[in-house]
mmCIF file of N, CA and C in Angstrom:
data_model
loop_
_atom_site.group_PDB
_atom_site.id
_atom_site.type_symbol
_atom_site.label_atom_id
_atom_site.label_comp_id
_atom_site.label_asym_id
_atom_site.label_seq_id
_atom_site.Cartn_x
_atom_site.Cartn_y
_atom_site.Cartn_z
ATOM 1 N N MET B 1035 0.851 -1.177 0.000
ATOM 2 C CA MET B 1035 0.000 0.000 0.000
ATOM 3 C C MET B 1035 0.895 1.237 0.000
ATOM 4 N N ASN B 1036 0.523 2.217 -0.819
ATOM 5 C CA ASN B 1036 1.256 3.482 -0.871
ATOM 6 C C ASN B 1036 0.616 4.509 0.058
ATOM 7 N N TYR B 1037 1.457 5.324 0.655
ATOM 8 C CA TYR B 1037 0.991 6.417 1.502
ATOM 9 C C TYR B 1037 1.499 7.723 0.906
ATOM 10 N N TYR B 1038 0.605 8.697 0.778
ATOM 11 C CA TYR B 1038 0.953 9.981 0.186
ATOM 12 C C TYR B 1038 0.734 11.106 1.188
ATOM 13 N N ILE B 1039 1.633 12.062 1.144
ATOM 14 C CA ILE B 1039 1.534 13.230 2.009
ATOM 15 C C ILE B 1039 0.734 14.296 1.266
ATOM 16 N N ALA B 1040 -0.324 14.760 1.901
ATOM 17 C CA ALA B 1040 -1.108 15.871 1.359
ATOM 18 C C ALA B 1040 -0.578 17.149 1.988
ATOM 19 N N VAL B 1041 -0.742 18.240 1.288
ATOM 20 C CA VAL B 1041 -0.401 19.551 1.842
ATOM 21 C C VAL B 1041 -1.699 20.326 1.996
ATOM 22 N N PHE B 1042 -1.967 20.739 3.234
ATOM 23 C CA PHE B 1042 -3.134 21.567 3.525
ATOM 24 C C PHE B 1042 -2.643 22.999 3.629
ATOM 25 N N PHE B 1043 -2.893 23.769 2.582
ATOM 26 C CA PHE B 1043 -2.513 25.179 2.580
ATOM 27 C C PHE B 1043 -3.634 25.982 3.240
ATOM 28 N N PRO B 1044 -3.329 26.775 4.271
ATOM 29 C CA PRO B 1044 -4.372 27.611 4.877
ATOM 30 C C PRO B 1044 -4.878 28.643 3.863
ATOM 31 N N ALA B 1045 -6.178 28.694 3.692
ATOM 32 C CA ALA B 1045 -6.786 29.656 2.764
ATOM 33 C C ALA B 1045 -7.045 30.962 3.502
ATOM 34 N N PRO B 1046 -6.847 32.106 2.849
ATOM 35 C CA PRO B 1046 -7.070 33.401 3.504
ATOM 36 C C PRO B 1046 -8.487 33.559 4.069
ATOM 37 N N GLU B 1047 -9.473 32.972 3.404
ATOM 38 C CA GLU B 1047 -10.861 33.096 3.860
ATOM 39 C C GLU B 1047 -11.215 32.051 4.925
ATOM 40 N N GLY B 1048 -10.243 31.235 5.306
ATOM 41 C CA GLY B 1048 -10.457 30.161 6.276
ATOM 42 C C GLY B 1048 -10.443 28.818 5.579
ATOM 43 N N GLY B 1049 -10.303 27.790 6.340
ATOM 44 C CA GLY B 1049 -10.253 26.457 5.761
ATOM 45 C C GLY B 1049 -8.918 26.185 5.089
ATOM 46 N N TYR B 1050 -8.929 25.202 4.203
ATOM 47 C CA TYR B 1050 -7.686 24.750 3.575
ATOM 48 C C TYR B 1050 -7.895 24.428 2.097
ATOM 49 N N THR B 1051 -6.849 24.647 1.324
ATOM 50 C CA THR B 1051 -6.743 24.138 -0.031
ATOM 51 C C THR B 1051 -5.842 22.920 0.063
ATOM 52 N N ILE B 1052 -6.253 21.812 -0.541
ATOM 53 C CA ILE B 1052 -5.548 20.542 -0.393
ATOM 54 C C ILE B 1052 -4.913 20.141 -1.712
ATOM 55 N N MET B 1053 -3.627 19.798 -1.644
ATOM 56 C CA MET B 1053 -2.914 19.341 -2.833
ATOM 57 C C MET B 1053 -2.009 18.167 -2.450
ATOM 58 N N TYR B 1054 -1.803 17.280 -3.411
ATOM 59 C CA TYR B 1054 -0.844 16.181 -3.270
ATOM 60 C C TYR B 1054 0.280 16.441 -4.262
ATOM 61 N N PRO B 1055 1.476 16.736 -3.797
ATOM 62 C CA PRO B 1055 2.574 17.013 -4.730
ATOM 63 C C PRO B 1055 2.849 15.869 -5.700
ATOM 64 N N ASP B 1056 2.676 14.637 -5.253
ATOM 65 C CA ASP B 1056 2.979 13.480 -6.101
ATOM 66 C C ASP B 1056 1.849 13.160 -7.090
ATOM 67 N N ILE B 1057 0.648 13.625 -6.789
ATOM 68 C CA ILE B 1057 -0.513 13.323 -7.629
ATOM 69 C C ILE B 1057 -1.264 14.632 -7.867
ATOM 70 N N PRO B 1058 -0.819 15.430 -8.829
ATOM 71 C CA PRO B 1058 -1.381 16.768 -9.030
ATOM 72 C C PRO B 1058 -2.865 16.782 -9.384
ATOM 73 N N GLU B 1059 -3.413 15.662 -9.859
ATOM 74 C CA GLU B 1059 -4.832 15.619 -10.185
ATOM 75 C C GLU B 1059 -5.711 15.593 -8.932
ATOM 76 N N ALA B 1060 -5.136 15.232 -7.800
ATOM 77 C CA ALA B 1060 -5.893 15.113 -6.543
ATOM 78 C C ALA B 1060 -5.901 16.463 -5.831
ATOM 79 N N LEU B 1061 -6.946 17.220 -6.050
ATOM 80 C CA LEU B 1061 -7.107 18.544 -5.445
ATOM 81 C C LEU B 1061 -8.425 18.587 -4.692
ATOM 82 N N SER B 1062 -8.463 19.350 -3.622
ATOM 83 C CA SER B 1062 -9.714 19.531 -2.908
ATOM 84 C C SER B 1062 -9.595 20.738 -1.996
ATOM 85 N N GLN B 1063 -10.604 20.927 -1.184
ATOM 86 C CA GLN B 1063 -10.600 22.008 -0.204
ATOM 87 C C GLN B 1063 -11.560 21.627 0.906
ATOM 88 N N GLY B 1064 -11.487 22.362 1.996
ATOM 89 C CA GLY B 1064 -12.403 22.128 3.097
ATOM 90 C C GLY B 1064 -12.532 23.379 3.935
ATOM 91 N N ASP B 1065 -13.692 23.549 4.539
ATOM 92 C CA ASP B 1065 -13.943 24.736 5.361
ATOM 93 C C ASP B 1065 -13.283 24.655 6.728
ATOM 94 N N ASP B 1066 -13.004 23.434 7.176
ATOM 95 C CA ASP B 1066 -12.332 23.247 8.462
ATOM 96 C C ASP B 1066 -11.472 21.988 8.364
ATOM 97 N N LEU B 1067 -10.759 21.666 9.434
ATOM 98 C CA LEU B 1067 -9.838 20.540 9.389
ATOM 99 C C LEU B 1067 -10.567 19.214 9.168
ATOM 100 N N ALA B 1068 -11.680 19.001 9.848
ATOM 101 C CA ALA B 1068 -12.406 17.735 9.699
ATOM 102 C C ALA B 1068 -12.885 17.534 8.259
ATOM 103 N N GLU B 1069 -13.487 18.572 7.682
ATOM 104 C CA GLU B 1069 -13.958 18.472 6.304
ATOM 105 C C GLU B 1069 -12.779 18.294 5.348
ATOM 106 N N SER B 1070 -11.681 18.968 5.619
ATOM 107 C CA SER B 1070 -10.498 18.855 4.765
ATOM 108 C C SER B 1070 -9.934 17.439 4.784
ATOM 109 N N MET B 1071 -9.899 16.816 5.946
ATOM 110 C CA MET B 1071 -9.403 15.441 6.045
ATOM 111 C C MET B 1071 -10.290 14.504 5.223
ATOM 112 N N LYS B 1072 -11.600 14.647 5.352
ATOM 113 C CA LYS B 1072 -12.539 13.810 4.604
ATOM 114 C C LYS B 1072 -12.388 14.041 3.099
ATOM 115 N N ASN B 1073 -12.316 15.297 2.694
ATOM 116 C CA ASN B 1073 -12.212 15.623 1.272
ATOM 117 C C ASN B 1073 -10.875 15.188 0.675
ATOM 118 N N ALA B 1074 -9.816 15.278 1.456
ATOM 119 C CA ALA B 1074 -8.492 14.856 0.969
ATOM 120 C C ALA B 1074 -8.475 13.354 0.696
ATOM 121 N N ALA B 1075 -9.048 12.580 1.614
ATOM 122 C CA ALA B 1075 -9.098 11.130 1.421
ATOM 123 C C ALA B 1075 -9.951 10.776 0.204
ATOM 124 N N GLU B 1076 -11.076 11.462 0.042
ATOM 125 C CA GLU B 1076 -11.965 11.214 -1.086
ATOM 126 C C GLU B 1076 -11.300 11.582 -2.412
ATOM 127 N N ALA B 1077 -10.609 12.708 -2.456
ATOM 128 C CA ALA B 1077 -9.927 13.130 -3.689
ATOM 129 C C ALA B 1077 -8.863 12.110 -4.087
ATOM 130 N N LEU B 1078 -8.102 11.632 -3.114
ATOM 131 C CA LEU B 1078 -7.073 10.640 -3.409
ATOM 132 C C LEU B 1078 -7.713 9.355 -3.932
ATOM 133 N N ALA B 1079 -8.782 8.899 -3.303
ATOM 134 C CA ALA B 1079 -9.451 7.662 -3.735
ATOM 135 C C ALA B 1079 -9.972 7.785 -5.161
ATOM 136 N N LEU B 1080 -10.569 8.924 -5.502
ATOM 137 C CA LEU B 1080 -11.104 9.124 -6.856
ATOM 138 C C LEU B 1080 -9.997 9.101 -7.903
ATOM 139 N N VAL B 1081 -8.882 9.760 -7.596
ATOM 140 C CA VAL B 1081 -7.787 9.806 -8.565
ATOM 141 C C VAL B 1081 -7.120 8.434 -8.701
ATOM 142 N N VAL B 1082 -6.982 7.709 -7.599
ATOM 143 C CA VAL B 1082 -6.408 6.363 -7.670
ATOM 144 C C VAL B 1082 -7.280 5.473 -8.559
ATOM 145 N N GLU B 1083 -8.588 5.600 -8.437
ATOM 146 C CA GLU B 1083 -9.498 4.834 -9.281
ATOM 147 C C GLU B 1083 -9.324 5.202 -10.751
ATOM 148 N N GLU B 1084 -9.174 6.491 -11.042
ATOM 149 C CA GLU B 1084 -8.968 6.926 -12.433
ATOM 150 C C GLU B 1084 -7.642 6.405 -12.985
ATOM 151 N N TYR B 1085 -6.593 6.429 -12.160
ATOM 152 C CA TYR B 1085 -5.309 5.863 -12.584
ATOM 153 C C TYR B 1085 -5.484 4.385 -12.926
ATOM 154 N N ALA B 1086 -6.197 3.651 -12.072
ATOM 155 C CA ALA B 1086 -6.399 2.218 -12.302
ATOM 156 C C ALA B 1086 -7.184 1.975 -13.585
ATOM 157 N N LYS B 1087 -8.239 2.756 -13.811
ATOM 158 C CA LYS B 1087 -9.058 2.585 -15.015
ATOM 159 C C LYS B 1087 -8.246 2.817 -16.275
ATOM 160 N N SER B 1088 -7.334 3.778 -16.221
ATOM 161 C CA SER B 1088 -6.519 4.074 -17.401
ATOM 162 C C SER B 1088 -5.212 3.274 -17.397
ATOM 163 N N ARG B 1089 -5.112 2.362 -16.429
ATOM 164 C CA ARG B 1089 -3.941 1.464 -16.316
ATOM 165 C C ARG B 1089 -2.634 2.229 -16.182
ATOM 166 N N ARG B 1090 -2.689 3.345 -15.467
ATOM 167 C CA ARG B 1090 -1.490 4.132 -15.182
ATOM 168 C C ARG B 1090 -0.969 3.744 -13.804
ATOM 169 N N MET B 1091 0.324 3.699 -13.686
ATOM 170 C CA MET B 1091 0.951 3.398 -12.396
ATOM 171 C C MET B 1091 0.941 4.656 -11.538
ATOM 172 N N LEU B 1092 0.695 4.481 -10.258
ATOM 173 C CA LEU B 1092 0.791 5.607 -9.338
ATOM 174 C C LEU B 1092 2.260 5.976 -9.172
ATOM 175 N N PRO B 1093 2.553 7.260 -9.035
ATOM 176 C CA PRO B 1093 3.944 7.655 -8.819
ATOM 177 C C PRO B 1093 4.412 7.210 -7.433
ATOM 178 N N ALA B 1094 5.704 7.062 -7.291
ATOM 179 C CA ALA B 1094 6.267 6.722 -5.987
ATOM 180 C C ALA B 1094 6.060 7.900 -5.042
ATOM 181 N N PRO B 1095 5.669 7.621 -3.808
ATOM 182 C CA PRO B 1095 5.464 8.715 -2.851
ATOM 183 C C PRO B 1095 6.782 9.412 -2.504
ATOM 184 N N SER B 1096 6.722 10.719 -2.359
ATOM 185 C CA SER B 1096 7.892 11.512 -1.961
ATOM 186 C C SER B 1096 8.020 11.509 -0.446
ATOM 187 N N GLY B 1097 9.215 11.782 0.016
ATOM 188 C CA GLY B 1097 9.454 11.907 1.445
ATOM 189 C C GLY B 1097 9.052 13.281 1.953
ATOM 190 N N MET B 1098 9.048 13.432 3.268
ATOM 191 C CA MET B 1098 8.613 14.685 3.888
ATOM 192 C C MET B 1098 9.478 15.866 3.460
ATOM 193 N N GLY B 1099 10.780 15.680 3.343
ATOM 194 C CA GLY B 1099 11.661 16.781 2.941
ATOM 195 C C GLY B 1099 11.289 17.338 1.580
ATOM 196 N N ALA B 1100 11.056 16.445 0.622
ATOM 197 C CA ALA B 1100 10.694 16.873 -0.731
ATOM 198 C C ALA B 1100 9.322 17.553 -0.736
ATOM 199 N N VAL B 1101 8.388 17.043 0.047
ATOM 200 C CA VAL B 1101 7.046 17.632 0.100
ATOM 201 C C VAL B 1101 7.101 19.021 0.730
ATOM 202 N N ARG B 1102 7.871 19.176 1.800
ATOM 203 C CA ARG B 1102 7.999 20.490 2.446
ATOM 204 C C ARG B 1102 8.629 21.508 1.489
ATOM 205 N N ALA B 1103 9.644 21.091 0.744
ATOM 206 C CA ALA B 1103 10.290 21.991 -0.219
ATOM 207 C C ALA B 1103 9.300 22.387 -1.311
ATOM 208 N N TRP B 1104 8.515 21.435 -1.790
ATOM 209 C CA TRP B 1104 7.503 21.719 -2.806
ATOM 210 C C TRP B 1104 6.472 22.709 -2.263
ATOM 211 N N ALA B 1105 6.041 22.491 -1.016
ATOM 212 C CA ALA B 1105 5.033 23.364 -0.405
ATOM 213 C C ALA B 1105 5.553 24.791 -0.258
ATOM 214 N N GLU B 1106 6.815 24.945 0.098
ATOM 215 C CA GLU B 1106 7.391 26.288 0.231
ATOM 216 C C GLU B 1106 7.356 27.037 -1.098
ATOM 217 N N LYS B 1107 7.659 26.331 -2.188
ATOM 218 C CA LYS B 1107 7.588 26.956 -3.519
ATOM 219 C C LYS B 1107 6.150 27.341 -3.856
ATOM 220 N N GLU B 1108 5.211 26.439 -3.575
ATOM 221 C CA GLU B 1108 3.794 26.697 -3.877
ATOM 222 C C GLU B 1108 3.257 27.893 -3.092
ATOM 223 N N LYS B 1109 3.726 28.065 -1.858
ATOM 224 C CA LYS B 1109 3.229 29.158 -1.022
ATOM 225 C C LYS B 1109 3.507 30.518 -1.646
ATOM 226 N N THR B 1110 4.560 30.629 -2.420
ATOM 227 C CA THR B 1110 4.916 31.911 -3.035
ATOM 228 C C THR B 1110 4.004 32.269 -4.197
ATOM 229 N N SER B 1111 3.174 31.300 -4.667
ATOM 230 C CA SER B 1111 2.303 31.580 -5.808
ATOM 231 C C SER B 1111 1.041 32.330 -5.403
ATOM 232 N N GLY B 1112 0.845 32.575 -4.112
ATOM 233 C CA GLY B 1112 -0.304 33.358 -3.648
ATOM 234 C C GLY B 1112 -1.475 32.484 -3.265
ATOM 235 N N GLY B 1113 -2.494 33.119 -2.698
ATOM 236 C CA GLY B 1113 -3.693 32.403 -2.305
ATOM 237 C C GLY B 1113 -3.539 31.579 -1.046
ATOM 238 N N VAL B 1114 -2.468 31.852 -0.289
ATOM 239 C CA VAL B 1114 -2.199 31.094 0.928
ATOM 240 C C VAL B 1114 -2.081 32.074 2.087
ATOM 241 N N ASP B 1115 -2.681 31.727 3.208
ATOM 242 C CA ASP B 1115 -2.559 32.523 4.420
ATOM 243 C C ASP B 1115 -1.225 32.169 5.070
ATOM 244 N N VAL B 1116 -0.206 32.984 4.812
ATOM 245 C CA VAL B 1116 1.142 32.672 5.299
ATOM 246 C C VAL B 1116 1.292 32.889 6.802
ATOM 247 N N SER B 1117 0.265 33.449 7.455
ATOM 248 C CA SER B 1117 0.345 33.617 8.902
ATOM 249 C C SER B 1117 0.062 32.297 9.627
ATOM 250 N N ARG B 1118 -0.489 31.317 8.900
ATOM 251 C CA ARG B 1118 -0.749 29.992 9.472
ATOM 252 C C ARG B 1118 0.147 28.962 8.803
ATOM 253 N N GLU B 1119 0.515 27.950 9.546
ATOM 254 C CA GLU B 1119 1.382 26.890 9.023
ATOM 255 C C GLU B 1119 0.597 25.913 8.147
ATOM 256 N N CYS B 1120 1.278 25.374 7.154
ATOM 257 C CA CYS B 1120 0.699 24.293 6.362
ATOM 258 C C CYS B 1120 0.663 23.033 7.218
ATOM 259 N N LEU B 1121 -0.277 22.168 6.920
ATOM 260 C CA LEU B 1121 -0.353 20.869 7.570
ATOM 261 C C LEU B 1121 0.035 19.803 6.561
ATOM 262 N N PHE B 1122 0.604 18.687 7.049
ATOM 263 C CA PHE B 1122 1.108 17.640 6.166
ATOM 264 C C PHE B 1122 0.597 16.261 6.595
ATOM 265 N N PRO B 1123 -0.712 16.000 6.487
ATOM 266 C CA PRO B 1123 -1.218 14.681 6.867
ATOM 267 C C PRO B 1123 -0.862 13.606 5.836
ATOM 268 N N LEU B 1124 -0.784 12.395 6.311
ATOM 269 C CA LEU B 1124 -0.443 11.239 5.487
ATOM 270 C C LEU B 1124 -1.713 10.440 5.208
ATOM 271 N N PHE B 1125 -1.914 10.057 3.935
ATOM 272 C CA PHE B 1125 -3.102 9.299 3.548
ATOM 273 C C PHE B 1125 -2.697 8.026 2.817
ATOM 274 N N ALA B 1126 -3.410 6.946 3.107
ATOM 275 C CA ALA B 1126 -3.185 5.675 2.407
ATOM 276 C C ALA B 1126 -3.966 5.692 1.102
ATOM 277 N N ALA B 1127 -3.292 5.358 0.023
ATOM 278 C CA ALA B 1127 -3.977 5.229 -1.264
ATOM 279 C C ALA B 1127 -4.712 3.897 -1.263
ATOM 280 N N PRO B 1128 -6.010 3.904 -1.567
ATOM 281 C CA PRO B 1128 -6.758 2.641 -1.545
ATOM 282 C C PRO B 1128 -6.247 1.680 -2.621
ATOM 283 N N GLU B 1129 -6.311 0.408 -2.311
ATOM 284 C CA GLU B 1129 -5.931 -0.618 -3.279
ATOM 285 C C GLU B 1129 -7.089 -0.813 -4.258
ATOM 286 N N VAL B 1130 -6.775 -0.905 -5.537
ATOM 287 C CA VAL B 1130 -7.787 -1.142 -6.556
ATOM 288 C C VAL B 1130 -7.428 -2.444 -7.259
ATOM 289 N N ASP B 1131 -8.309 -3.406 -7.165
ATOM 290 C CA ASP B 1131 -8.061 -4.721 -7.769
ATOM 291 C C ASP B 1131 -8.473 -4.687 -9.231
ATOM 292 N N MET B 1132 -7.512 -4.774 -10.124
ATOM 293 C CA MET B 1132 -7.778 -4.734 -11.558
ATOM 294 C C MET B 1132 -7.654 -6.121 -12.199
ATOM 295 N N THR B 1133 -7.767 -7.170 -11.384
ATOM 296 C CA THR B 1133 -7.686 -8.526 -11.900
ATOM 297 C C THR B 1133 -8.891 -8.806 -12.794
ATOM 298 N N PRO B 1134 -8.654 -9.236 -14.038
ATOM 299 C CA PRO B 1134 -9.782 -9.549 -14.909
ATOM 300 C C PRO B 1134 -10.592 -10.726 -14.353
ATOM 301 N N VAL B 1135 -11.904 -10.646 -14.491
ATOM 302 C CA VAL B 1135 -12.798 -11.703 -14.031
ATOM 303 C C VAL B 1135 -13.650 -12.139 -15.217
ATOM 304 N N ARG B 1136 -13.659 -13.444 -15.485
ATOM 305 C CA ARG B 1136 -14.465 -13.967 -16.589
ATOM 306 C C ARG B 1136 -15.910 -14.047 -16.129
ATOM 307 N N ILE B 1137 -16.812 -13.542 -16.998
ATOM 308 C CA ILE B 1137 -18.247 -13.597 -16.692
ATOM 309 C C ILE B 1137 -18.984 -14.167 -17.891
ATOM 310 N N THR B 1138 -20.213 -14.596 -17.675
ATOM 311 C CA THR B 1138 -21.073 -15.067 -18.749
ATOM 312 C C THR B 1138 -22.304 -14.171 -18.773
ATOM 313 N N VAL B 1139 -22.601 -13.635 -19.949
ATOM 314 C CA VAL B 1139 -23.784 -12.794 -20.106
ATOM 315 C C VAL B 1139 -24.559 -13.267 -21.329
ATOM 316 N N SER B 1140 -25.833 -12.984 -21.326
ATOM 317 C CA SER B 1140 -26.685 -13.301 -22.486
ATOM 318 C C SER B 1140 -27.062 -11.994 -23.160
ATOM 319 N N ILE B 1141 -26.754 -11.916 -24.467
ATOM 320 C CA ILE B 1141 -27.028 -10.711 -25.245
ATOM 321 C C ILE B 1141 -27.656 -11.144 -26.564
ATOM 322 N N ALA B 1142 -28.643 -10.420 -27.013
ATOM 323 C CA ALA B 1142 -29.263 -10.724 -28.312
ATOM 324 C C ALA B 1142 -28.194 -10.710 -29.403
ATOM 325 N N LYS B 1143 -28.304 -11.647 -30.322
ATOM 326 C CA LYS B 1143 -27.301 -11.793 -31.376
ATOM 327 C C LYS B 1143 -27.085 -10.489 -32.145
ATOM 328 N N SER B 1144 -28.155 -9.779 -32.474
ATOM 329 C CA SER B 1144 -28.012 -8.527 -33.234
ATOM 330 C C SER B 1144 -27.261 -7.474 -32.419
ATOM 331 N N VAL B 1145 -27.493 -7.442 -31.117
ATOM 332 C CA VAL B 1145 -26.786 -6.490 -30.258
ATOM 333 C C VAL B 1145 -25.310 -6.866 -30.181
ATOM 334 N N LEU B 1146 -25.041 -8.170 -30.055
ATOM 335 C CA LEU B 1146 -23.649 -8.632 -29.997
ATOM 336 C C LEU B 1146 -22.914 -8.294 -31.293
ATOM 337 N N GLU B 1147 -23.579 -8.430 -32.420
ATOM 338 C CA GLU B 1147 -22.956 -8.072 -33.700
ATOM 339 C C GLU B 1147 -22.636 -6.585 -33.745
ATOM 340 N N THR B 1148 -23.531 -5.761 -33.205
ATOM 341 C CA THR B 1148 -23.288 -4.315 -33.150
ATOM 342 C C THR B 1148 -22.092 -4.017 -32.239
ATOM 343 N N ILE B 1149 -22.049 -4.669 -31.105
ATOM 344 C CA ILE B 1149 -20.923 -4.477 -30.171
ATOM 345 C C ILE B 1149 -19.616 -4.863 -30.852
ATOM 346 N N ASP B 1150 -19.603 -6.021 -31.512
ATOM 347 C CA ASP B 1150 -18.385 -6.471 -32.183
ATOM 348 C C ASP B 1150 -17.942 -5.509 -33.275
ATOM 349 N N GLU B 1151 -18.888 -4.966 -34.010
ATOM 350 C CA GLU B 1151 -18.550 -4.009 -35.077
ATOM 351 C C GLU B 1151 -17.984 -2.723 -34.479
ATOM 352 N N LYS B 1152 -18.625 -2.214 -33.432
ATOM 353 C CA LYS B 1152 -18.131 -0.995 -32.771
ATOM 354 C C LYS B 1152 -16.742 -1.231 -32.175
ATOM 355 N N ALA B 1153 -16.549 -2.397 -31.604
ATOM 356 C CA ALA B 1153 -15.242 -2.727 -31.026
ATOM 357 C C ALA B 1153 -14.171 -2.766 -32.117
ATOM 358 N N ARG B 1154 -14.507 -3.402 -33.238
ATOM 359 C CA ARG B 1154 -13.560 -3.486 -34.359
ATOM 360 C C ARG B 1154 -13.189 -2.092 -34.858
ATOM 361 N N LEU B 1155 -14.191 -1.224 -35.023
ATOM 362 C CA LEU B 1155 -13.932 0.134 -35.495
ATOM 363 C C LEU B 1155 -13.083 0.940 -34.498
ATOM 364 N N ALA B 1156 -13.251 0.639 -33.225
ATOM 365 C CA ALA B 1156 -12.487 1.345 -32.190
ATOM 366 C C ALA B 1156 -11.114 0.711 -31.956
ATOM 367 N N GLY B 1157 -10.857 -0.428 -32.620
ATOM 368 C CA GLY B 1157 -9.572 -1.108 -32.431
ATOM 369 C C GLY B 1157 -9.472 -1.798 -31.072
ATOM 370 N N LEU B 1158 -10.618 -2.257 -30.579
ATOM 371 C CA LEU B 1158 -10.665 -2.898 -29.267
ATOM 372 C C LEU B 1158 -11.181 -4.323 -29.378
ATOM 373 N N THR B 1159 -10.901 -5.108 -28.375
ATOM 374 C CA THR B 1159 -11.547 -6.409 -28.260
ATOM 375 C C THR B 1159 -12.971 -6.176 -27.767
ATOM 376 N N ARG B 1160 -13.784 -7.211 -27.834
ATOM 377 C CA ARG B 1160 -15.149 -7.109 -27.308
ATOM 378 C C ARG B 1160 -15.107 -6.723 -25.825
ATOM 379 N N SER B 1161 -14.276 -7.405 -25.070
ATOM 380 C CA SER B 1161 -14.168 -7.110 -23.631
ATOM 381 C C SER B 1161 -13.690 -5.684 -23.402
ATOM 382 N N GLY B 1162 -12.681 -5.278 -24.156
ATOM 383 C CA GLY B 1162 -12.150 -3.918 -24.015
ATOM 384 C C GLY B 1162 -13.201 -2.866 -24.330
ATOM 385 N N PHE B 1163 -13.984 -3.133 -25.367
ATOM 386 C CA PHE B 1163 -15.052 -2.203 -25.739
ATOM 387 C C PHE B 1163 -16.107 -2.114 -24.638
ATOM 388 N N LEU B 1164 -16.541 -3.251 -24.109
ATOM 389 C CA LEU B 1164 -17.566 -3.254 -23.064
ATOM 390 C C LEU B 1164 -17.079 -2.560 -21.798
ATOM 391 N N VAL B 1165 -15.824 -2.779 -21.435
ATOM 392 C CA VAL B 1165 -15.265 -2.109 -20.252
ATOM 393 C C VAL B 1165 -15.211 -0.605 -20.483
ATOM 394 N N THR B 1166 -14.731 -0.191 -21.651
ATOM 395 C CA THR B 1166 -14.641 1.234 -21.972
ATOM 396 C C THR B 1166 -16.028 1.875 -21.982
ATOM 397 N N ALA B 1167 -16.997 1.192 -22.553
ATOM 398 C CA ALA B 1167 -18.366 1.721 -22.593
ATOM 399 C C ALA B 1167 -18.945 1.831 -21.185
ATOM 400 N N ALA B 1168 -18.714 0.828 -20.353
ATOM 401 C CA ALA B 1168 -19.229 0.865 -18.978
ATOM 402 C C ALA B 1168 -18.587 1.993 -18.188
ATOM 403 N N GLN B 1169 -17.278 2.192 -18.364
ATOM 404 C CA GLN B 1169 -16.593 3.279 -17.649
ATOM 405 C C GLN B 1169 -17.106 4.635 -18.115
ATOM 406 N N ALA B 1170 -17.317 4.788 -19.410
ATOM 407 C CA ALA B 1170 -17.833 6.058 -19.928
ATOM 408 C C ALA B 1170 -19.241 6.306 -19.405
ATOM 409 N N TYR B 1171 -20.050 5.272 -19.377
ATOM 410 C CA TYR B 1171 -21.418 5.404 -18.859
ATOM 411 C C TYR B 1171 -21.387 5.783 -17.382
ATOM 412 N N THR B 1172 -20.539 5.117 -16.601
ATOM 413 C CA THR B 1172 -20.423 5.406 -15.170
ATOM 414 C C THR B 1172 -19.956 6.833 -14.954
ATOM 415 N N ALA B 1173 -18.950 7.268 -15.709
ATOM 416 C CA ALA B 1173 -18.440 8.637 -15.570
ATOM 417 C C ALA B 1173 -19.520 9.642 -15.940
ATOM 418 N N ASP B 1174 -20.253 9.372 -17.004
ATOM 419 C CA ASP B 1174 -21.315 10.282 -17.434
ATOM 420 C C ASP B 1174 -22.431 10.337 -16.392
ATOM 421 N N ARG B 1175 -22.810 9.199 -15.844
ATOM 422 C CA ARG B 1175 -23.871 9.164 -14.815
ATOM 423 C C ARG B 1175 -23.412 9.879 -13.559
ATOM 424 N N SER B 1176 -22.133 9.713 -13.184
ATOM 425 C CA SER B 1176 -21.604 10.398 -11.995
ATOM 426 C C SER B 1176 -21.641 11.897 -12.201
ATOM 427 N N PHE B 1177 -21.288 12.338 -13.401
ATOM 428 C CA PHE B 1177 -21.292 13.766 -13.713
ATOM 429 C C PHE B 1177 -22.709 14.320 -13.602
ATOM 430 N N HIS B 1178 -23.657 13.625 -14.209
ATOM 431 C CA HIS B 1178 -25.038 14.120 -14.211
ATOM 432 C C HIS B 1178 -25.686 14.053 -12.830
ATOM 433 N N SER B 1179 -25.289 13.088 -12.009
ATOM 434 C CA SER B 1179 -25.911 12.987 -10.685
ATOM 435 C C SER B 1179 -25.408 14.070 -9.755
ATOM 436 N N ARG B 1180 -24.277 14.731 -10.055
ATOM 437 C CA ARG B 1180 -23.749 15.805 -9.224
ATOM 438 C C ARG B 1180 -24.403 17.135 -9.532
ATOM 439 N N ARG B 1181 -25.057 17.249 -10.666
ATOM 440 C CA ARG B 1181 -25.624 18.530 -11.087
ATOM 441 C C ARG B 1181 -26.937 18.820 -10.442
#
């Protein structure tokens, strides 16, 4: 299991802006420390899932010295309450099991032919096409359910 150090930058209006130096896609914020801790863990989990879906390896976690040096540089870019100290909590990246599992499904022959044709045009296997379609559908549904 990998552990990543988050940087909680104090926001001038209160609360924190949350960044992970090793995983720049994982960003969040919180109005107070409790909300920031919850949001930081959630942001990391979402990005780890996206890395797994795209079959990207997570970067190696940096040590505290490197994270502190990175945070000092970031503080100069503005938007940080420099009168308060940054916090550096450690979060475990959730494990995502990407082991393929064989399943049996029943699909109408005409639908299966359409799937196979779409997969061929996309340069994918049938399984690859179905996984990609399911992920796109899930992402689209997640987007619409937040609105």
